[in-house]
mmCIF file of C-alpha atoms in Angstrom:
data_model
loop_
_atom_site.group_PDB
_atom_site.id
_atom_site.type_symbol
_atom_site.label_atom_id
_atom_site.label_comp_id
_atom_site.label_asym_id
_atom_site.label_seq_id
_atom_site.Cartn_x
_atom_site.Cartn_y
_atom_site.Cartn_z
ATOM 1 C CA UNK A 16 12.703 123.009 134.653
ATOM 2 C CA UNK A 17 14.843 123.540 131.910
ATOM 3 C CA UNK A 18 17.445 126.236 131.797
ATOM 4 C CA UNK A 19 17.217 128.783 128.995
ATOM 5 C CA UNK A 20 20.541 130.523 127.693
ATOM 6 C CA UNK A 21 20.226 133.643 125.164
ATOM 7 C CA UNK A 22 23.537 133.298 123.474
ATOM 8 C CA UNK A 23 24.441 136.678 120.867
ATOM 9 C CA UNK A 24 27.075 136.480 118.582
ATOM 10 C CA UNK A 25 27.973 138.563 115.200
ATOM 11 C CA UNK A 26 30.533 137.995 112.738
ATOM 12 C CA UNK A 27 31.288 140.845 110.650
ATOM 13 C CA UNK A 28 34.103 139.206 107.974
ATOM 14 C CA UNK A 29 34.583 135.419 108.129
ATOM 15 C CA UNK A 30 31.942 132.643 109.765
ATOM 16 C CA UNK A 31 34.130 131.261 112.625
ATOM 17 C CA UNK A 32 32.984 133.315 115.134
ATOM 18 C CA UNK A 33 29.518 131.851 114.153
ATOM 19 C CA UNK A 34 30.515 128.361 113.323
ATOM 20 C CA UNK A 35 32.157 128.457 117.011
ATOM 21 C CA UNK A 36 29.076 129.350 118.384
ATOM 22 C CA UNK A 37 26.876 126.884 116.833
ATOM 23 C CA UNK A 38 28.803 123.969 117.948
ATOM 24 C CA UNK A 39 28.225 125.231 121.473
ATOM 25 C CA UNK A 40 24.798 126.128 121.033
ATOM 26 C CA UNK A 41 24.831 122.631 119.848
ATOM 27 C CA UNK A 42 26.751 121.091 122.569
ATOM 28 C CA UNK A 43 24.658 122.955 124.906
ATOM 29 C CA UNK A 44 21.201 121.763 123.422
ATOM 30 C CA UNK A 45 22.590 118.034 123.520
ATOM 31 C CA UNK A 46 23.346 119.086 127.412
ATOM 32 C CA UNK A 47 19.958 119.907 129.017
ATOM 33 C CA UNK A 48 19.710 123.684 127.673
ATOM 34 C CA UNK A 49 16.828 125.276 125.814
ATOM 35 C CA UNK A 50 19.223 127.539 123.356
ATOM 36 C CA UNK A 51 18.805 130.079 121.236
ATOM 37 C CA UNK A 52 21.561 131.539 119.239
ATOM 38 C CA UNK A 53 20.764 135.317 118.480
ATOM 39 C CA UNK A 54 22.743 136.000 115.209
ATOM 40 C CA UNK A 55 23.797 139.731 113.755
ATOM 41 C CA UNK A 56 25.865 138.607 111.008
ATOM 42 C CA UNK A 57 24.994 137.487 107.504
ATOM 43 C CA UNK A 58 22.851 134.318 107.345
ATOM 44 C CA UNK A 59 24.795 131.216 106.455
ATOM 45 C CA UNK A 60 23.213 128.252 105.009
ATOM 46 C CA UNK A 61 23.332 124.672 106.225
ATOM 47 C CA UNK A 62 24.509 126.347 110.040
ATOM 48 C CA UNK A 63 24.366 122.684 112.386
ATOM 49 C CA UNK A 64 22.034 123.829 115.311
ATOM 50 C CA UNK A 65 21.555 120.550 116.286
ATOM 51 C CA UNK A 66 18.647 121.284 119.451
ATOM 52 C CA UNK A 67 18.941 124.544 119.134
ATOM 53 C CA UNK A 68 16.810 127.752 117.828
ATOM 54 C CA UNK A 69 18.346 130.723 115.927
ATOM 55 C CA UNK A 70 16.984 133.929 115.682
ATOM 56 C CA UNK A 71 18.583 136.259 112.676
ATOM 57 C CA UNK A 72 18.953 139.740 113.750
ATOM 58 C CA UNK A 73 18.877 142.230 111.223
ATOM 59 C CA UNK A 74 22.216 141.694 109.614
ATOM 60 C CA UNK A 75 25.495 143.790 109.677
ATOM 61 C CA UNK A 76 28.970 143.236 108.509
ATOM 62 C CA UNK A 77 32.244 144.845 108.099
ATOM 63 C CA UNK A 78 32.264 147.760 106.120
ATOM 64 C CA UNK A 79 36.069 146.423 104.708
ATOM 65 C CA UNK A 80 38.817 144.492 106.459
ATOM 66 C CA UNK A 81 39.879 147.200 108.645
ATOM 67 C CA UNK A 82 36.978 145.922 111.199
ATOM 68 C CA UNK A 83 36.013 149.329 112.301
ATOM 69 C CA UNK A 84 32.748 150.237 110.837
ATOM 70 C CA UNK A 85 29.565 148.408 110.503
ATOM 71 C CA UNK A 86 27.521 148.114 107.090
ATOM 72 C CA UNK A 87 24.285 146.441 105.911
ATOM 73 C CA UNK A 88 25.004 143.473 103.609
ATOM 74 C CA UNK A 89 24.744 145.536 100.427
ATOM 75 C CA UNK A 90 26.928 148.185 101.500
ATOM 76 C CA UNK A 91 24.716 150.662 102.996
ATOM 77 C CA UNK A 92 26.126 152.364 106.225
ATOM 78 C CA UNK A 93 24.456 151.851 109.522
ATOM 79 C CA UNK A 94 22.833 154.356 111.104
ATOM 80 C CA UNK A 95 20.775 155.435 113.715
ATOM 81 C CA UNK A 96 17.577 154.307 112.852
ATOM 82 C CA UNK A 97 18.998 151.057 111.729
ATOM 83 C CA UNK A 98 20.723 150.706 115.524
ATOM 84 C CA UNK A 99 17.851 151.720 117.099
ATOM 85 C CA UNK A 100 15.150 149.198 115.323
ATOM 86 C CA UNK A 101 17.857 146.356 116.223
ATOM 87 C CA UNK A 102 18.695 147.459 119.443
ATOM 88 C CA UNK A 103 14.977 147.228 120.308
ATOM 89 C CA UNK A 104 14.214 143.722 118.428
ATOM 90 C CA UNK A 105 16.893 142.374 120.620
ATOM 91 C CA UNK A 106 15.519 143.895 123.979
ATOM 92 C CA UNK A 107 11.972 142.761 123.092
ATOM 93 C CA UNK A 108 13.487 139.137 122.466
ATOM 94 C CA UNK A 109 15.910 139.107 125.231
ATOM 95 C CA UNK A 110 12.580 140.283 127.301
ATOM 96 C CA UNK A 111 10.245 137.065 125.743
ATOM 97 C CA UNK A 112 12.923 134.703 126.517
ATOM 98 C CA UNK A 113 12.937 135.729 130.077
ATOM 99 C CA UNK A 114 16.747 133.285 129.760
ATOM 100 C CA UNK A 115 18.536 131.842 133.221
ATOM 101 C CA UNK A 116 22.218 132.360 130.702
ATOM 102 C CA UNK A 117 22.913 135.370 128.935
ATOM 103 C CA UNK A 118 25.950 134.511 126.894
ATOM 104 C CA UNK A 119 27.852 136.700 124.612
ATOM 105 C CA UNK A 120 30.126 135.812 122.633
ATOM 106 C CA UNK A 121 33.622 138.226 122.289
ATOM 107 C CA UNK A 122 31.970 140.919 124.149
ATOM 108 C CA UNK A 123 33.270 142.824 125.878
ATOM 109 C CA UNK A 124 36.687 141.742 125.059
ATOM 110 C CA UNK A 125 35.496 142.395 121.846
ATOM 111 C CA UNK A 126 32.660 143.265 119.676
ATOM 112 C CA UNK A 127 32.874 146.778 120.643
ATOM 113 C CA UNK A 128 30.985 148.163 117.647
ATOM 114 C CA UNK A 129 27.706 146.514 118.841
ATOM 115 C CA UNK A 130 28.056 148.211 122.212
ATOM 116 C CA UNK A 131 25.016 150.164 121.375
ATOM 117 C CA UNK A 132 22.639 147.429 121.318
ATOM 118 C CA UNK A 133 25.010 145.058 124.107
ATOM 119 C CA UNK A 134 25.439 147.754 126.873
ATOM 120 C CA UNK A 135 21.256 147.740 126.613
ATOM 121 C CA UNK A 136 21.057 144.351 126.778
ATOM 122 C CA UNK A 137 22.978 144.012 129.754
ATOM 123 C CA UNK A 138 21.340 146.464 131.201
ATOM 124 C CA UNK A 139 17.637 144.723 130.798
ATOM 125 C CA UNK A 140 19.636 141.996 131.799
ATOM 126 C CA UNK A 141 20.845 142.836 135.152
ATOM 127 C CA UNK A 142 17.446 144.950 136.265
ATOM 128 C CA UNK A 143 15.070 141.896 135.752
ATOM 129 C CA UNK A 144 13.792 141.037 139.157
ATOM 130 C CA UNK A 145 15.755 137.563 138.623
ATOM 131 C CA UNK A 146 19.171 138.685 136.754
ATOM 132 C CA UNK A 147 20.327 136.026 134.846
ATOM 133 C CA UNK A 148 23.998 134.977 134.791
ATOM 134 C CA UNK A 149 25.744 136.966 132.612
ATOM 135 C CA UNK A 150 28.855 135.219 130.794
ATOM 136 C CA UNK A 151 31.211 135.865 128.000
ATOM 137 C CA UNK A 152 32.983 133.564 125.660
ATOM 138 C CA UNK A 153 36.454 134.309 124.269
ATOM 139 C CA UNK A 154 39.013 132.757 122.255
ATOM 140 C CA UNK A 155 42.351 132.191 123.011
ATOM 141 C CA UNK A 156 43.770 135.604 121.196
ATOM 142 C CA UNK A 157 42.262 139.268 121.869
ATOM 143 C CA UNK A 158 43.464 141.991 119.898
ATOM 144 C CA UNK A 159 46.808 143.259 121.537
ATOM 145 C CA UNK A 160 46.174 146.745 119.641
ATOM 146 C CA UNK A 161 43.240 147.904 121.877
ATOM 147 C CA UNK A 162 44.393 151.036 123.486
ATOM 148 C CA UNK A 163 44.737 151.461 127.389
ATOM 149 C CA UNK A 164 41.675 153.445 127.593
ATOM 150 C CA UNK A 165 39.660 150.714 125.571
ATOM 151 C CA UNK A 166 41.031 147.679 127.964
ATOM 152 C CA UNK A 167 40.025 149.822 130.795
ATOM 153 C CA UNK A 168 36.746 150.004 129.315
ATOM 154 C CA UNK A 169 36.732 146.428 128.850
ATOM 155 C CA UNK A 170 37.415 145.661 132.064
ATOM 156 C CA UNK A 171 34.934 147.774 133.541
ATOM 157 C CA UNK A 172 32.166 146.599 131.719
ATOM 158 C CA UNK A 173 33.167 143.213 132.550
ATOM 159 C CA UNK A 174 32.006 143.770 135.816
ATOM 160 C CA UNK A 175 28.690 143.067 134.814
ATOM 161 C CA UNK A 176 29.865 139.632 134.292
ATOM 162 C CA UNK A 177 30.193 136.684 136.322
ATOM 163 C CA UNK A 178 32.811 134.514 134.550
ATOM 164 C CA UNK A 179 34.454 134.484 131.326
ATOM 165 C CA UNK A 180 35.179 130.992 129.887
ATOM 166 C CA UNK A 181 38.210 130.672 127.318
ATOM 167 C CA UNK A 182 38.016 128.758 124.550
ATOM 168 C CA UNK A 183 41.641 127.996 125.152
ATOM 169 C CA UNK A 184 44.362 125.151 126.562
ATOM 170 C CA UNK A 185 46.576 127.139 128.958
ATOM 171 C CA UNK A 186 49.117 124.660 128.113
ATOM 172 C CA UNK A 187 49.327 126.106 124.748
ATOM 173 C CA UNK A 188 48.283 129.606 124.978
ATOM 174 C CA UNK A 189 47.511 131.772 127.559
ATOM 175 C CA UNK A 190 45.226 134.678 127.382
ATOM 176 C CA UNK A 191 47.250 136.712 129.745
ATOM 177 C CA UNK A 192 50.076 136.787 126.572
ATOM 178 C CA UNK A 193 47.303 138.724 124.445
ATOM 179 C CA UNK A 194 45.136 140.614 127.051
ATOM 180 C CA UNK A 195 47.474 142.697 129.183
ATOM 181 C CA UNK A 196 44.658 143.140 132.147
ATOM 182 C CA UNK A 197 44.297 139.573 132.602
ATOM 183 C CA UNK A 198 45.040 139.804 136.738
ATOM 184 C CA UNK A 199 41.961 142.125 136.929
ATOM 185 C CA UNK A 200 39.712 139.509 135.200
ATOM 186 C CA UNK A 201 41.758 136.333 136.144
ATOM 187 C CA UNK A 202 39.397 135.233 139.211
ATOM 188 C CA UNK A 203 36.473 135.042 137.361
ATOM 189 C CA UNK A 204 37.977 132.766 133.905
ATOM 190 C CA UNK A 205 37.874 129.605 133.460
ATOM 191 C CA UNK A 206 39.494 128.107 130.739
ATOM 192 C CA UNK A 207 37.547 125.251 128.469
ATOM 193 C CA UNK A 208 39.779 123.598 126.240
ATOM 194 C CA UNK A 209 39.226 124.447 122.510
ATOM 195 C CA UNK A 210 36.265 124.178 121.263
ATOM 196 C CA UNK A 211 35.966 121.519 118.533
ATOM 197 C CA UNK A 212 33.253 121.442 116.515
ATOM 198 C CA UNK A 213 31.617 117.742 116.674
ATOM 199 C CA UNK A 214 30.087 118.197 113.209
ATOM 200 C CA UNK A 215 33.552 117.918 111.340
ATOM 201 C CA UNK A 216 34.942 114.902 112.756
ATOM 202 C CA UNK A 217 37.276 112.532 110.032
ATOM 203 C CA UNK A 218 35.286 109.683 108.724
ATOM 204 C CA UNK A 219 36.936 106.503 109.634
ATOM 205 C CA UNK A 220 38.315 104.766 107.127
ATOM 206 C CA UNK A 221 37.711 107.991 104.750
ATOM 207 C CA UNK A 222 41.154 108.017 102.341
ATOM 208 C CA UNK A 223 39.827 111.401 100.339
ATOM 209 C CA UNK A 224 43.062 113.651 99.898
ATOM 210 C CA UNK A 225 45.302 110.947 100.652
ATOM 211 C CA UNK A 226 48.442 112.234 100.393
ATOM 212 C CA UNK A 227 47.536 115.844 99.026
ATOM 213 C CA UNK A 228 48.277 119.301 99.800
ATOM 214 C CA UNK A 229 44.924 121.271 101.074
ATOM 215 C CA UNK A 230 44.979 125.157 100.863
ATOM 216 C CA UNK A 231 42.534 126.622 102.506
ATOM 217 C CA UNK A 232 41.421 130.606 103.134
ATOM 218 C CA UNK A 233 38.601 130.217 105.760
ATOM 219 C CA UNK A 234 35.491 131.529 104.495
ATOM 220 C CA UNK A 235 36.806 133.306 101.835
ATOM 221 C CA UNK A 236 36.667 137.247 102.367
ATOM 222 C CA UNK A 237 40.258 138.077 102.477
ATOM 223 C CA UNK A 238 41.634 134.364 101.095
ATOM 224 C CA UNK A 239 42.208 135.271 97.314
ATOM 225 C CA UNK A 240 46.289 136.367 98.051
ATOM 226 C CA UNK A 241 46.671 133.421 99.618
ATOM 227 C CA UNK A 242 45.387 130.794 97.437
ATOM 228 C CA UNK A 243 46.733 132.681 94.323
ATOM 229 C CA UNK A 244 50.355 132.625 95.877
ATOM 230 C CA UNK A 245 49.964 129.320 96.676
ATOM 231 C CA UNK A 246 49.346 128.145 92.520
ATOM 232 C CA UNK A 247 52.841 130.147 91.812
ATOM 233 C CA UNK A 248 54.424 128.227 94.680
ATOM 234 C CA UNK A 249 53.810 125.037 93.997
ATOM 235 C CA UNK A 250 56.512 124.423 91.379
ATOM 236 C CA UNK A 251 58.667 126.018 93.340
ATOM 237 C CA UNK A 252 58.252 123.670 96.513
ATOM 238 C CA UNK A 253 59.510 120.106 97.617
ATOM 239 C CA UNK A 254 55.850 119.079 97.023
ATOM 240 C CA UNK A 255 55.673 119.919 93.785
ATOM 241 C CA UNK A 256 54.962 116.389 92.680
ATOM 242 C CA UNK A 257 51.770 116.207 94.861
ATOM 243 C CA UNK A 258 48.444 117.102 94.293
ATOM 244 C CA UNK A 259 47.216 120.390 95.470
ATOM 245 C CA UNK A 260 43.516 120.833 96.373
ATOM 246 C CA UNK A 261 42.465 124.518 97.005
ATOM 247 C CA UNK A 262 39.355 125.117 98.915
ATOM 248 C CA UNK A 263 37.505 128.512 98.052
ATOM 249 C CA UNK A 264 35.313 130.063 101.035
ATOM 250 C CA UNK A 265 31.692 130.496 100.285
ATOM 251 C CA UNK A 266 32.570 134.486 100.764
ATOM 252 C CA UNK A 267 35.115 134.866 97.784
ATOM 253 C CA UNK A 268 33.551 136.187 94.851
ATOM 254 C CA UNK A 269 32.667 133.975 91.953
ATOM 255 C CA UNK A 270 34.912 135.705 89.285
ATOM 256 C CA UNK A 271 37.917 135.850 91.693
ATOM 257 C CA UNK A 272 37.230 131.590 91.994
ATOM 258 C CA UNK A 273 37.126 131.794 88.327
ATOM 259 C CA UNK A 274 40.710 133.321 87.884
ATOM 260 C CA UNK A 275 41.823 130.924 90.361
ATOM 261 C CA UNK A 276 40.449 127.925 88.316
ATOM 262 C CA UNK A 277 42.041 129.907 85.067
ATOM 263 C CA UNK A 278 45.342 129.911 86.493
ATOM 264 C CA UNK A 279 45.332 126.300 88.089
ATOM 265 C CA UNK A 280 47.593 123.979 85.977
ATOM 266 C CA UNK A 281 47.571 120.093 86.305
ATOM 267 C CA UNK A 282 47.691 118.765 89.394
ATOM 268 C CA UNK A 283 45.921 121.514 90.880
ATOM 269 C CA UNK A 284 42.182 121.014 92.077
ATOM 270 C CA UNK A 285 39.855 124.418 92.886
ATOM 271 C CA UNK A 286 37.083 123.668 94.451
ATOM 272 C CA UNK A 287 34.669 124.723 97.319
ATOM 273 C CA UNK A 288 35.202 124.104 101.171
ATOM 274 C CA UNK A 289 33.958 120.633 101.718
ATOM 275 C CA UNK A 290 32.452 119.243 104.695
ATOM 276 C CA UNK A 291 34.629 116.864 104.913
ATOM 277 C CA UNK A 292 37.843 119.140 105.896
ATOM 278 C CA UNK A 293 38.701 117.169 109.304
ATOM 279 C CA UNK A 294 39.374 114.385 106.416
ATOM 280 C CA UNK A 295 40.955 115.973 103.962
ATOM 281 C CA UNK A 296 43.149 117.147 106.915
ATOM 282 C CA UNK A 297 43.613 113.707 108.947
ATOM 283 C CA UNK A 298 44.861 112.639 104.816
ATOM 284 C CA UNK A 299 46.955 115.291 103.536
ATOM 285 C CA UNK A 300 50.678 115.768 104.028
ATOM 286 C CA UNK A 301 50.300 119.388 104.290
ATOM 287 C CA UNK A 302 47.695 122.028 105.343
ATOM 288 C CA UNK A 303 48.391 125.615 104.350
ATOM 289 C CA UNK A 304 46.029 127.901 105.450
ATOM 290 C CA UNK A 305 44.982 130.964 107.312
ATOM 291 C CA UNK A 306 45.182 130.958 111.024
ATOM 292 C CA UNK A 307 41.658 131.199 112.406
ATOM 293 C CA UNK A 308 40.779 129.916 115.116
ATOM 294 C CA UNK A 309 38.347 127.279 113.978
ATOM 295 C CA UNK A 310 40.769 125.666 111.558
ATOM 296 C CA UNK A 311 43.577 126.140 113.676
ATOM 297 C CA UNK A 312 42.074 124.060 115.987
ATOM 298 C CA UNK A 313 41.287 121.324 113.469
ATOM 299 C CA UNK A 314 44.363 121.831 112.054
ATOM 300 C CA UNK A 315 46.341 120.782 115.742
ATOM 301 C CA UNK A 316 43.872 118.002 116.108
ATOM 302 C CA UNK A 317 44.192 115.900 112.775
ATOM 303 C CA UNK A 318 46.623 117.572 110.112
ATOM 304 C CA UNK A 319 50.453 116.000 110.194
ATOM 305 C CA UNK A 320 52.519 119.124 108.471
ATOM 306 C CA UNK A 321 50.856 122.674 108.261
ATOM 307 C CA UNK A 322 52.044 126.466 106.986
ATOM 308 C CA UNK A 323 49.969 129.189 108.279
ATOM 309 C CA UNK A 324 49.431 132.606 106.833
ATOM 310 C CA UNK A 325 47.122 134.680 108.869
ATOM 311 C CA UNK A 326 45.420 137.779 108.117
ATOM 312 C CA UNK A 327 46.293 140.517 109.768
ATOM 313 C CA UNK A 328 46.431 144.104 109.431
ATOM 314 C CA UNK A 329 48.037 146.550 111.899
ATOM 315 C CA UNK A 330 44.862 146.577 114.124
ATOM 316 C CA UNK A 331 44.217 142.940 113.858
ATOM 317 C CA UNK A 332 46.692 141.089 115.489
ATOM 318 C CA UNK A 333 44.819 137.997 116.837
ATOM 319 C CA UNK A 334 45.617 135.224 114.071
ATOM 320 C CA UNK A 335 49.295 136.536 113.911
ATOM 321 C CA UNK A 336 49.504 136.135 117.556
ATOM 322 C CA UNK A 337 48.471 132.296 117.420
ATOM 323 C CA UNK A 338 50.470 131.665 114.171
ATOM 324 C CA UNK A 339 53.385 133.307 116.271
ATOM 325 C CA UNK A 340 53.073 131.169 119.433
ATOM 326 C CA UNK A 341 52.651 127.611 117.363
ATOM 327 C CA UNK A 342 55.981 128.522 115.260
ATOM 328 C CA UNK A 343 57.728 129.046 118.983
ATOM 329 C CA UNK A 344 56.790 125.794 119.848
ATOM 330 C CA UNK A 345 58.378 124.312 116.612
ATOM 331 C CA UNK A 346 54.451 122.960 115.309
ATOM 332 C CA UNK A 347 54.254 124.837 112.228
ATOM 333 C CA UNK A 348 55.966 127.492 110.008
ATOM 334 C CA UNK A 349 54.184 130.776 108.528
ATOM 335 C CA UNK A 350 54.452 133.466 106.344
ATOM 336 C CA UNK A 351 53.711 136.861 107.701
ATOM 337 C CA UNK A 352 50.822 138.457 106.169
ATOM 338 C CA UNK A 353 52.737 141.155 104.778
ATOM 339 C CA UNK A 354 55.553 138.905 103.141
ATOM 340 C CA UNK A 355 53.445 136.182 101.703
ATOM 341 C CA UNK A 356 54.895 135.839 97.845
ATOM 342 C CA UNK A 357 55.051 132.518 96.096
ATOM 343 C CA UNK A 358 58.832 132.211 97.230
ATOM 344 C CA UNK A 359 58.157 133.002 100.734
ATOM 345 C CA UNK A 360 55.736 130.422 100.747
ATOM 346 C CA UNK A 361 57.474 127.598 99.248
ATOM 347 C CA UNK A 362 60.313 128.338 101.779
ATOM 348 C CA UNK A 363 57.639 127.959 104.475
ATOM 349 C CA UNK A 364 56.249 124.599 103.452
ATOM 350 C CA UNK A 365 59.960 123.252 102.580
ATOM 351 C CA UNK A 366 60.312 124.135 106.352
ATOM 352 C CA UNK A 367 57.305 122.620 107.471
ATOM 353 C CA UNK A 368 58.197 119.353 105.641
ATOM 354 C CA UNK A 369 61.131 118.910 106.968
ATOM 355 C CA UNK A 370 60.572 120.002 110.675
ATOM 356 C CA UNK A 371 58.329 117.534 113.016
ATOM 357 C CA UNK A 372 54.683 116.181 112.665
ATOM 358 C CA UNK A 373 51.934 117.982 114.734
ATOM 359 C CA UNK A 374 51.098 114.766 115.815
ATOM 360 C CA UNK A 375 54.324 114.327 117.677
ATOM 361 C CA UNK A 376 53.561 116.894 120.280
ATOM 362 C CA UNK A 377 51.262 116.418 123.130
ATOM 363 C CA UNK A 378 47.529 116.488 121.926
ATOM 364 C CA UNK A 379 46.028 120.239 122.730
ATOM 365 C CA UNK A 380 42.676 119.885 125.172
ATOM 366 C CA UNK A 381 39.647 120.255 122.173
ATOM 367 C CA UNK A 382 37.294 118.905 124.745
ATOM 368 C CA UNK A 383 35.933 123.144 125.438
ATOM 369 C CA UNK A 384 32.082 122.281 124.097
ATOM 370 C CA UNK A 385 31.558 119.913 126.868
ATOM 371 C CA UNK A 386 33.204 121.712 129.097
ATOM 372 C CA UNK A 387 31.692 125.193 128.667
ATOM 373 C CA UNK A 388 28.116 122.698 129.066
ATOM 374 C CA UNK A 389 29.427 121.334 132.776
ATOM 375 C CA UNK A 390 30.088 124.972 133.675
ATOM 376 C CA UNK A 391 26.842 126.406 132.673
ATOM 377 C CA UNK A 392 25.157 123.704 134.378
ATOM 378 C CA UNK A 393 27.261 124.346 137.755
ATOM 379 C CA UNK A 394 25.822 127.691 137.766
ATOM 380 C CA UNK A 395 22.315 126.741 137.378
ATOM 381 C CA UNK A 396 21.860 123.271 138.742
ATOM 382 C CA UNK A 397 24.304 123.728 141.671
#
């Protein structure tokens, strides 16, 4: 008999939170599982499933960067009839699937605006005559600004849950630096490796970007500052004389990619993220980017020089926190989010050009999608 696992996840600004997911609903699928990946966030096209099924919730996003309050994709607020129609569609789905693997990803370390349709589903969850195994999957940052009372919370609800797995190498970062009740969750984690998404793997003998700088600004949302000050900065950098490829998220708006392509001078290519990123990355000189998790990770495993810039406001501390811990180790420079100008940024990348290669250091453990499929299959197939 094949094991079933109902895996949830919602992204509310960027994709990585559902590219991350797809490669392990992927991984999992390739494994033995019979998947479905239950989606709240906006569709995205082309989403790799490989064996996998997806079922699109009724979608909800960020109301604005701040992360706090939920909208409908054109704006709308969310309200109680809309929570209570999705709340039930994903009862009445999580009921037909009858699933041996309830995994959810973020929550509860996270996620806490969809508690009124995830505290319900755990609920169902743990009164079916057989309870499935309930899991969470984190990355290797939380949010340091959750407030005693809300890590209590966390914690408590957690004990609904019989592991956590960490999309993490311990030898790089440790969750316990980010999530200050770590010894009161610590027995049940297990930590995975990072989670590297098999679908964006360099093409051997692929030379596109040789030698280039790549900007990049995730999937888009809150990338215009970035790729903007990095236009002004290339004059003013030692890599001046190099081509500069900017990659523009599928989430930035068309007429801010159209001042970007205004202001571009020679030298200076604006064009759309390409699937062929790990490439562009494994070829450039430089990578200067955000510092999401997703290309963070590709970033450790094939670029040579990198600057990161996260986004971060003063809830959001999670890409800060990584960008922080990498520049500790000597692996990268950054700009803080809140002094990113083109000087500031042409500083960082002299920096980065000068200091070591990533590829110097140890390799970091990307090996979390298999992984996170041998310990889902220890709890079933004991």
């Amino acid at each position: 008999m094949t094991a079933r696992v109902f895996f949830y996840v919602q992204h509310l600004l960027g994709i990585g939170h559902l590219r991350r997911a797809a490669a392990l609903a992927r991984a999992l699928a390739a494994g033995g599982f019979d998947v479905l990946l239950v989606s709240g966030g906006a569709p995205v096209d082309g989403l790799a499933l490989g064996g996998a099924r997806l079922h699109q919730l009724p979608p909800v996003r960020a109301a604005d960067a701040r992360l706090k309050e939920l909208a409908r994709l054109d704006g709308t607020p969310v309200d109680e009839a809309f929570r209570a129609t999705r709340t039930r569609q994903l009862l009445d789905l999580f009921e037909a699937e009858e699933p041996d693997i309830l995994l959810t990803e973020q929550f509860p370390f996270g996620r806490t605006q969809l508690r009124f349709e995830l505290l319900p589903l755990l609920e169902a969850a743990q009164d079916r005559p057989s309870a499935p195994w309930i899991v969470s999957s984190i990355r290797d940052v939380l949010r340091r600004t959750a407030s005693p009372a809300r890590v209590d919370e966390m914690v408590q609800t957690f004990e609904a849950f019989d592991t956590v797995l960490v999309h993490a190498d311990p030898a790089l970062v440790r969750l316990d630096d980010s999530f200050p009740a770590w010894p009161d969750i610590q027995d049940r984690a297990l930590y995975t490796g990072y989670v590297m998404d098999s679908e964006a793997m360099p093409a051997s003998g692929d030379t596109v970007g040789k030698g280039e700088v790549i900007v990049s600004a995730g999937g888009g949302a809150v990338g215009a500052p970035l790729l903007h000050a990095a236009i002004a900065a290339r004059p003013l950098s030692p890599l001046a004389d190099r081509r500069w490829r900017l990659l523009v998220g599928p989430n930035m708006p068309e007429a801010e990619t159209e001042v970007l392509r205004a202001s571009a001078g020679d030298g200076i290519i604006v064009e759309p993220v390409r699937a062929d990123f790990p490439s562009l990355l494994r070829n450039a000189v430089l990578s200067v980017s955000q510092a999401g998790y997703n290309t963070v990770v590709e970033t450790l495993c094939h670029g040579d020089r990198a600057v990161l810039v996260p986004f971060g406001t003063a809830r959001e501390t999670e890409q800060a926190d990584r960008a922080r811990v990498l520049v500790e180790r000597g692996m990268v420079a950054s700009v803080a989010p809140d002094d990113l100008t083109p000087a500031s940024l042409a500083a960082a990348i002299g920096r980065a050009w000068a200091g070591p290669s990533i590829r110097s250091f140890p390799p970091v453990d990307a090996n979390g999608a298999a992984a996170t499929v041998a310990a889902l299959k220890q709890m079933v197939m004991p």
